[in-house]
Short mmCIF file of C-alpha atoms in Angstrom, two decimals:
data_model
loop_
_atom_site.label_atom_id
_atom_site.label_comp_id
_atom_site.label_asym_id
_atom_site.label_seq_id
_atom_site.Cartn_x
_atom_site.Cartn_y
_atom_site.Cartn_z
CA MET Y 19 93.61 85.09 -31.78
CA LEU Y 20 91.00 87.71 -31.74
CA ARG Y 21 89.17 85.53 -29.37
CA TYR Y 22 92.22 85.94 -26.81
CA PHE Y 23 91.80 89.64 -26.85
CA ARG Y 24 88.24 89.55 -26.35
CA GLN Y 25 88.60 88.51 -23.11
CA ASN Y 26 88.39 90.81 -20.00
CA ASP Y 27 91.63 89.97 -18.52
CA PRO Y 28 94.33 92.37 -17.88
CA PHE Y 29 96.82 89.66 -18.51
CA ARG Y 30 95.85 89.73 -21.97
CA VAL Y 31 98.43 92.57 -22.38
CA ILE Y 32 100.99 90.17 -22.12
CA GLY Y 33 99.94 88.85 -25.86
CA ILE Y 34 100.60 92.79 -26.67
CA VAL Y 35 103.97 92.63 -25.14
CA LEU Y 36 104.82 89.64 -26.90
CA PHE Y 37 103.77 91.00 -30.51
CA ILE Y 38 105.96 94.04 -29.62
CA LEU Y 39 108.68 91.93 -28.69
CA ALA Y 40 108.66 89.68 -31.68
CA SER Y 41 108.05 92.57 -34.45
CA ARG Y 42 110.83 94.33 -33.10
CA ALA Y 43 113.33 91.63 -32.55
CA ILE Y 44 112.77 90.38 -36.09
CA ALA Y 45 112.90 93.93 -37.66
CA LEU Y 46 116.22 94.65 -35.81
CA VAL Y 47 117.56 91.64 -37.12
CA GLY Y 48 115.99 91.13 -40.72
CA LEU Y 49 115.71 95.07 -41.67
CA LYS Y 50 119.13 95.76 -40.26
CA ALA Y 51 117.99 99.34 -39.68
CA VAL Y 52 119.23 101.87 -37.33
CA PRO Y 53 117.83 105.06 -36.13
CA ASP Y 54 118.88 108.37 -37.56
CA PRO Y 55 122.11 109.63 -34.99
CA VAL Y 56 121.34 112.12 -32.56
CA ALA Y 57 124.36 115.02 -32.57
CA LEU Y 58 125.11 116.46 -28.91
CA THR Y 59 124.79 119.89 -28.87
CA VAL Y 60 125.45 122.70 -26.18
CA ALA Y 61 123.89 125.73 -28.15
CA PHE Y 62 121.06 125.68 -25.74
CA PRO Y 63 118.04 126.30 -25.90
CA SER Y 64 117.43 127.51 -29.53
CA ASP Y 65 118.69 124.35 -30.92
CA LEU Y 66 116.08 122.18 -29.06
CA PHE Y 67 113.61 123.03 -31.93
CA VAL Y 68 114.34 120.60 -34.69
CA GLY Y 69 111.66 120.64 -37.61
CA ALA Y 70 108.05 120.11 -35.86
CA ALA Y 71 109.53 118.57 -32.79
CA GLY Y 72 109.32 120.68 -29.93
CA PRO Y 73 112.02 121.81 -26.99
CA LEU Y 74 111.13 119.14 -24.88
CA TYR Y 75 111.83 116.52 -27.10
CA GLY Y 76 114.80 118.11 -28.04
CA LEU Y 77 116.08 118.21 -24.44
CA LEU Y 78 115.47 114.73 -24.46
CA GLN Y 79 117.23 113.73 -27.21
CA TRP Y 80 120.23 115.76 -25.96
CA GLY Y 81 119.77 114.13 -22.48
CA LEU Y 82 119.44 110.72 -24.03
CA ALA Y 83 121.66 110.71 -27.03
CA PHE Y 84 123.11 107.26 -25.91
CA VAL Y 85 119.64 105.94 -26.11
CA PHE Y 86 118.56 107.36 -29.25
CA ASN Y 87 121.85 106.40 -31.03
CA SER Y 88 121.33 102.69 -29.88
CA PRO Y 89 119.14 100.48 -32.26
CA LEU Y 90 118.38 98.37 -29.30
CA LEU Y 91 117.74 100.78 -26.62
CA ASN Y 92 115.76 103.29 -28.92
CA THR Y 93 113.58 100.69 -30.15
CA PHE Y 94 113.29 99.40 -26.41
CA LEU Y 95 111.97 103.12 -25.03
CA ALA Y 96 109.66 103.29 -28.07
CA SER Y 97 107.95 100.03 -27.52
CA ALA Y 98 107.64 101.09 -24.02
CA PHE Y 99 105.67 104.14 -25.50
CA VAL Y 100 103.63 102.32 -27.82
CA LEU Y 101 102.62 100.11 -24.90
CA VAL Y 102 101.69 102.80 -22.59
CA ASN Y 103 99.48 104.41 -25.29
CA ALA Y 104 97.77 101.08 -26.15
CA THR Y 105 96.91 100.62 -22.54
CA THR Y 106 95.80 103.99 -21.94
CA LEU Y 107 93.51 103.96 -24.65
CA ASN Y 108 92.03 100.55 -23.77
CA ALA Y 109 91.59 101.62 -20.02
CA LEU Y 110 89.81 104.87 -21.54
CA LEU Y 111 87.61 102.72 -23.67
CA ILE Y 112 86.78 100.06 -20.96
CA ARG Y 113 86.28 102.90 -18.08
CA ASN Y 114 83.54 104.53 -20.19
CA SER Y 115 81.96 101.17 -21.61
CA ALA Y 116 82.50 102.19 -24.94
CA PHE Y 117 81.54 98.77 -26.24
CA GLU Y 118 78.97 96.30 -25.08
CA GLU Y 119 81.91 94.02 -23.97
CA ASN Y 120 85.21 94.92 -22.17
CA THR Y 121 87.96 93.91 -24.38
CA TYR Y 122 91.57 94.39 -25.06
CA VAL Y 123 90.97 94.26 -28.81
CA PRO Y 124 91.53 98.32 -29.10
CA ALA Y 125 94.94 97.96 -27.20
CA ALA Y 126 95.92 94.94 -29.49
CA LEU Y 127 94.70 97.01 -32.66
CA PHE Y 128 96.78 99.99 -31.90
CA THR Y 129 99.73 98.14 -31.30
CA ILE Y 130 99.55 96.06 -34.64
CA LEU Y 131 98.41 99.42 -36.79
CA PHE Y 132 101.13 101.20 -35.24
CA SER Y 133 103.76 98.77 -36.57
CA PHE Y 134 103.40 98.94 -40.29
CA HIS Y 135 106.60 100.87 -41.17
CA PRO Y 136 110.45 100.51 -39.93
CA SER Y 137 110.28 104.25 -38.92
CA VAL Y 138 108.13 103.78 -36.33
CA LEU Y 139 110.05 101.34 -34.45
CA TRP Y 140 111.96 104.18 -33.37
CA LEU Y 141 110.96 106.78 -30.51
CA SER Y 142 109.53 109.98 -32.05
CA ALA Y 143 108.41 113.10 -31.19
CA GLU Y 144 104.81 112.53 -32.31
CA LEU Y 145 104.63 109.38 -30.09
CA ILE Y 146 105.80 110.82 -26.88
CA ALA Y 147 103.11 113.79 -27.65
CA SER Y 148 100.19 111.33 -28.51
CA THR Y 149 101.01 109.65 -25.01
CA PHE Y 150 100.16 113.27 -23.16
CA PHE Y 151 97.26 113.82 -25.85
CA LEU Y 152 95.84 110.58 -24.75
CA LEU Y 153 95.96 111.35 -21.01
CA ALA Y 154 94.54 114.89 -21.64
CA LEU Y 155 91.77 113.11 -23.74
CA VAL Y 156 91.29 110.85 -20.14
CA TYR Y 157 90.42 114.07 -18.50
CA LEU Y 158 88.56 115.60 -21.56
CA GLN Y 159 86.18 112.34 -21.46
CA ARG Y 160 85.92 112.70 -17.61
CA HIS Y 161 84.67 116.15 -18.16
CA LEU Y 162 82.09 115.22 -20.94
CA ARG Y 163 80.72 112.57 -18.63
CA TYR Y 164 80.64 114.48 -15.10
CA ARG Y 165 81.03 117.99 -16.10
CA ASN Y 166 81.59 118.96 -12.42
CA SER Y 167 85.48 119.80 -12.12
CA ASP Y 168 87.38 122.83 -13.16
CA GLU Y 169 90.66 121.31 -11.91
CA THR Y 170 89.78 118.13 -14.83
CA VAL Y 171 89.74 120.87 -17.32
CA LEU Y 172 92.74 122.75 -16.30
CA THR Y 173 94.63 119.53 -16.25
CA ALA Y 174 93.89 118.38 -19.71
CA GLY Y 175 94.88 121.73 -20.74
CA ILE Y 176 98.34 121.32 -19.17
CA PHE Y 177 98.57 117.91 -20.88
CA LEU Y 178 97.85 119.04 -24.26
CA GLY Y 179 100.52 122.12 -23.76
CA LEU Y 180 103.09 119.20 -22.91
CA SER Y 181 101.82 117.35 -25.93
CA SER Y 182 102.74 120.37 -27.93
CA LEU Y 183 106.09 120.66 -26.45
CA PHE Y 184 107.14 117.64 -27.96
CA TYR Y 185 105.65 117.84 -31.23
CA ILE Y 186 104.54 121.41 -31.78
CA PRO Y 187 101.17 120.42 -34.38
CA PHE Y 188 99.61 119.11 -31.41
CA ALA Y 189 98.65 122.84 -30.34
CA TRP Y 190 95.89 122.42 -32.87
CA TYR Y 191 94.51 119.52 -30.69
CA VAL Y 192 93.20 122.73 -28.27
CA VAL Y 193 91.05 123.46 -31.29
CA LEU Y 194 89.86 119.83 -30.74
CA ALA Y 195 88.85 120.16 -27.03
CA LEU Y 196 87.18 123.37 -27.69
CA LEU Y 197 85.02 121.59 -30.18
CA LEU Y 198 83.93 118.91 -27.90
CA PHE Y 199 83.17 121.13 -25.06
CA LEU Y 200 80.93 123.08 -27.51
CA PHE Y 201 79.06 120.39 -29.14
CA TYR Y 202 78.68 117.66 -26.29
CA SER Y 203 79.41 119.55 -23.04
CA GLY Y 204 77.57 122.87 -22.60
CA THR Y 205 79.99 123.76 -20.10
CA LEU Y 206 80.52 126.90 -18.21
CA GLY Y 207 82.67 129.91 -19.96
CA ARG Y 208 84.98 130.17 -17.70
CA ARG Y 209 86.01 126.36 -18.35
CA TYR Y 210 86.99 127.40 -21.72
CA LEU Y 211 89.51 129.80 -20.38
CA LEU Y 212 90.75 127.34 -17.87
CA LEU Y 213 91.51 124.93 -20.87
CA PHE Y 214 93.43 127.95 -22.42
CA TRP Y 215 95.10 128.76 -19.14
CA GLY Y 216 96.27 124.97 -18.82
CA PHE Y 217 97.65 125.02 -21.79
CA SER Y 218 99.26 128.41 -21.81
CA LEU Y 219 100.93 127.53 -18.42
CA THR Y 220 103.12 125.21 -19.99
CA LEU Y 221 104.19 127.21 -22.81
CA ILE Y 222 104.93 130.12 -20.54
CA GLY Y 223 106.95 127.97 -18.17
CA THR Y 224 109.16 126.84 -21.16
CA TRP Y 225 109.47 130.35 -22.40
CA MET Y 226 110.72 131.56 -18.99
CA VAL Y 227 113.68 129.45 -19.46
CA PHE Y 228 114.14 130.75 -22.68
CA LEU Y 229 113.98 134.16 -21.45
CA PHE Y 230 116.42 133.43 -18.80
CA GLN Y 231 119.00 132.71 -21.43
CA GLU Y 232 118.27 135.76 -23.27
CA GLU Y 233 116.24 134.18 -25.92
CA GLY Y 234 112.58 134.78 -25.20
CA ALA Y 235 111.57 135.91 -28.46
CA ASP Y 236 113.20 133.02 -30.17
CA PHE Y 237 110.95 130.45 -28.50
CA TRP Y 238 107.79 132.11 -30.29
CA LEU Y 239 109.56 132.65 -33.67
CA LEU Y 240 110.84 128.90 -33.43
CA TYR Y 241 107.45 127.71 -31.96
CA ALA Y 242 104.71 129.55 -34.14
CA PRO Y 243 105.78 129.28 -37.93
CA VAL Y 244 105.48 125.18 -37.40
CA LEU Y 245 101.66 125.58 -36.52
CA VAL Y 246 101.11 127.19 -40.13
CA ASP Y 247 103.93 125.39 -42.04
CA PHE Y 248 100.99 123.24 -44.11
CA ASP Y 249 102.62 120.85 -46.67
CA PHE Y 250 100.92 118.54 -48.39
CA ASN Y 251 103.23 115.50 -48.98
CA GLN Y 252 101.38 113.01 -51.52
CA PRO Y 253 104.15 110.31 -51.84
CA LEU Y 254 103.88 110.13 -47.81
CA VAL Y 255 100.02 109.99 -47.51
CA LEU Y 256 99.85 107.55 -50.32
CA ASN Y 257 102.21 105.02 -48.71
CA ALA Y 258 100.40 105.47 -45.55
CA LEU Y 259 96.89 104.74 -47.13
CA MET Y 260 98.83 101.45 -48.73
CA GLY Y 261 99.75 100.39 -45.32
CA LEU Y 262 96.35 101.21 -43.56
CA CYS Y 263 94.04 100.54 -46.36
CA LEU Y 264 91.91 97.72 -44.54
CA PRO Y 265 91.67 99.43 -41.06
CA VAL Y 266 90.70 102.81 -42.75
CA ALA Y 267 88.01 100.57 -44.70
CA PHE Y 268 86.62 98.58 -41.74
CA SER Y 269 86.75 102.14 -39.61
CA PHE Y 270 84.84 103.74 -42.63
CA VAL Y 271 81.94 101.04 -42.39
CA ALA Y 272 82.05 101.48 -38.53
CA SER Y 273 81.68 105.14 -38.28
CA THR Y 274 78.97 105.28 -41.29
CA SER Y 275 76.75 102.35 -39.88
CA ASN Y 276 74.18 103.22 -37.04
CA LEU Y 277 74.60 106.71 -37.34
CA ALA Y 278 71.02 107.29 -35.26
CA GLY Y 279 72.95 105.43 -32.24
CA MET Y 280 70.42 102.69 -32.13
CA GLY Y 281 71.22 100.16 -29.05
CA MET Y 282 73.92 102.62 -27.74
CA THR Y 283 74.11 104.56 -24.58
CA ASN Y 284 74.24 108.42 -24.69
CA LEU Y 285 77.99 107.91 -23.40
CA GLN Y 286 79.00 105.45 -26.03
CA ILE Y 287 77.36 107.80 -28.77
CA THR Y 288 79.24 110.69 -27.17
CA LEU Y 289 82.49 108.47 -27.21
CA LYS Y 290 82.30 107.75 -30.91
CA ARG Y 291 81.82 111.31 -32.02
CA VAL Y 292 84.76 111.86 -30.14
CA PHE Y 293 86.70 109.56 -31.66
CA THR Y 294 85.09 110.87 -35.12
CA TRP Y 295 86.68 114.33 -34.47
CA ILE Y 296 90.16 112.64 -33.42
CA GLY Y 297 90.07 110.92 -37.08
CA ILE Y 298 89.42 114.12 -38.36
CA PHE Y 299 92.10 116.04 -37.09
CA GLY Y 300 94.30 113.14 -37.26
CA ILE Y 301 94.00 112.93 -41.04
CA LEU Y 302 94.38 116.67 -41.24
CA THR Y 303 97.70 116.60 -38.96
CA PHE Y 304 99.25 113.63 -40.66
CA CYS Y 305 98.33 115.27 -44.34
CA PHE Y 306 99.70 118.85 -43.64
CA LEU Y 307 101.90 118.88 -40.78
CA SER Y 308 103.56 115.72 -40.51
CA GLY Y 309 106.56 117.19 -41.85
CA GLY Y 310 107.32 114.01 -44.14
CA GLN Y 311 107.21 111.62 -40.99
CA ILE Y 312 105.21 108.45 -41.46
CA ALA Y 313 105.11 108.56 -37.35
CA GLY Y 314 102.56 111.50 -37.76
CA VAL Y 315 100.13 109.00 -38.38
CA VAL Y 316 99.51 108.13 -34.60
CA THR Y 317 96.95 110.13 -33.69
CA LEU Y 318 95.03 108.44 -36.62
CA THR Y 319 95.86 105.29 -35.49
CA LEU Y 320 94.00 105.98 -32.14
CA ALA Y 321 90.75 106.58 -34.20
CA LEU Y 322 91.51 103.54 -36.64
CA ALA Y 323 91.60 101.40 -33.42
CA TYR Y 324 88.38 102.52 -32.19
CA PHE Y 325 86.62 101.97 -35.17
CA CYS Y 326 88.30 98.62 -36.21
CA THR Y 327 87.26 97.50 -32.93
CA GLU Y 328 83.73 98.20 -33.22
CA PHE Y 329 83.75 96.91 -36.54
CA LEU Y 330 85.04 93.70 -35.49
CA LEU Y 331 82.93 93.37 -32.23
CA HIS Y 332 79.83 93.79 -34.41
CA ILE Y 333 80.44 90.95 -36.86
CA GLN Y 334 77.99 88.10 -36.14
CA ARG Y 335 80.32 85.15 -37.47
CA LYS Y 336 82.93 84.67 -35.19
CA TRP Y 337 85.15 82.88 -37.59
CA LEU Y 338 84.93 85.84 -40.11
CA ALA Y 339 85.94 88.62 -37.26
CA GLU Y 340 88.95 86.07 -36.63
CA LEU Y 341 89.95 86.45 -40.28
CA PHE Y 342 89.31 90.29 -40.69
CA PHE Y 343 91.78 90.52 -37.59
CA LEU Y 344 94.65 88.38 -39.04
CA SER Y 345 94.06 90.09 -42.31
CA LEU Y 346 94.88 93.50 -40.21
CA ILE Y 347 98.16 91.42 -38.68
CA ALA Y 348 99.37 89.86 -42.21
CA LEU Y 349 98.92 93.65 -43.96
CA SER Y 350 101.12 95.05 -40.82
CA VAL Y 351 103.52 92.41 -41.29
CA ILE Y 352 103.86 92.63 -44.91
CA MET Y 353 104.30 96.38 -44.82
CA LEU Y 354 107.00 96.06 -42.22
CA PHE Y 355 109.03 93.58 -43.33
CA LEU Y 356 108.79 93.16 -47.13
CA GLN Y 357 107.83 97.17 -47.71
CA PRO Y 358 106.73 96.47 -51.29
CA PHE Y 359 105.58 100.19 -51.78
CA TYR Y 360 108.65 101.98 -50.37
#
């Protein structure tokens, strides 16, 4: 099965779609799960904040309550976002020649790894926010590679702002972008300001809507506290670790091997370091800012998909690589349908 996704053929996406459809269809029938109902609210705009979810996600819930409350429509829309995330990640890696061969393994791995728990079947603020974060990452990586466009930096900041308006803890990823600029680009000082301006522009635009409704202060009072509402949920972290134990182990081997970057281009080395930082921020976000939601693991899953791909592609024995790939699928299916630890 790994050999199927290793081919550089856009039609490999069909295999990913079939996996998504099969897993979601069986889950809907076998688990008999239903999404949490979304109540219609007219107390705009402060009621759009729910937990760590931002106002744009609250507005989406209100406008599409009939979708969120329908198991079929909800899982269909969530599956579409999973597919978008997977293909965007894969396109980013292919465009930057992340590996020696262009492959659709990262997209397949992201889809598999982000299917290990029933709650990820439903649309979540984290999933939508990760889509905008990936778009920001595309522009950030473009800047790290070419370093010649103010518009690229500004656009990255705007996408980071949008991601935080769907899931507030993603505002911390502005710090990630600044660290990437500082360590790997040597960018001009004004571009740091451009990144902040792009990020702030989306927040200011949303705040003006609140201000028009005479609730301008409420926006900041509801937005800012979430950023420092740290809470370590030990059972949640342990359950996630059980479901992701193999990809975490594979990723650790891949990340610690070839530290000198022998045989890798400068672009590949930079990309590996970028995903290392994404993994670190993903761990911190999930452990301390997930709000008890397993879907908070989505950013970490992006890094795991990258490192697991590197691990699998560097295995010399093809049968062993196939065995490891099938073991990842088996673990995901077992955790999704049997739920032995939940």
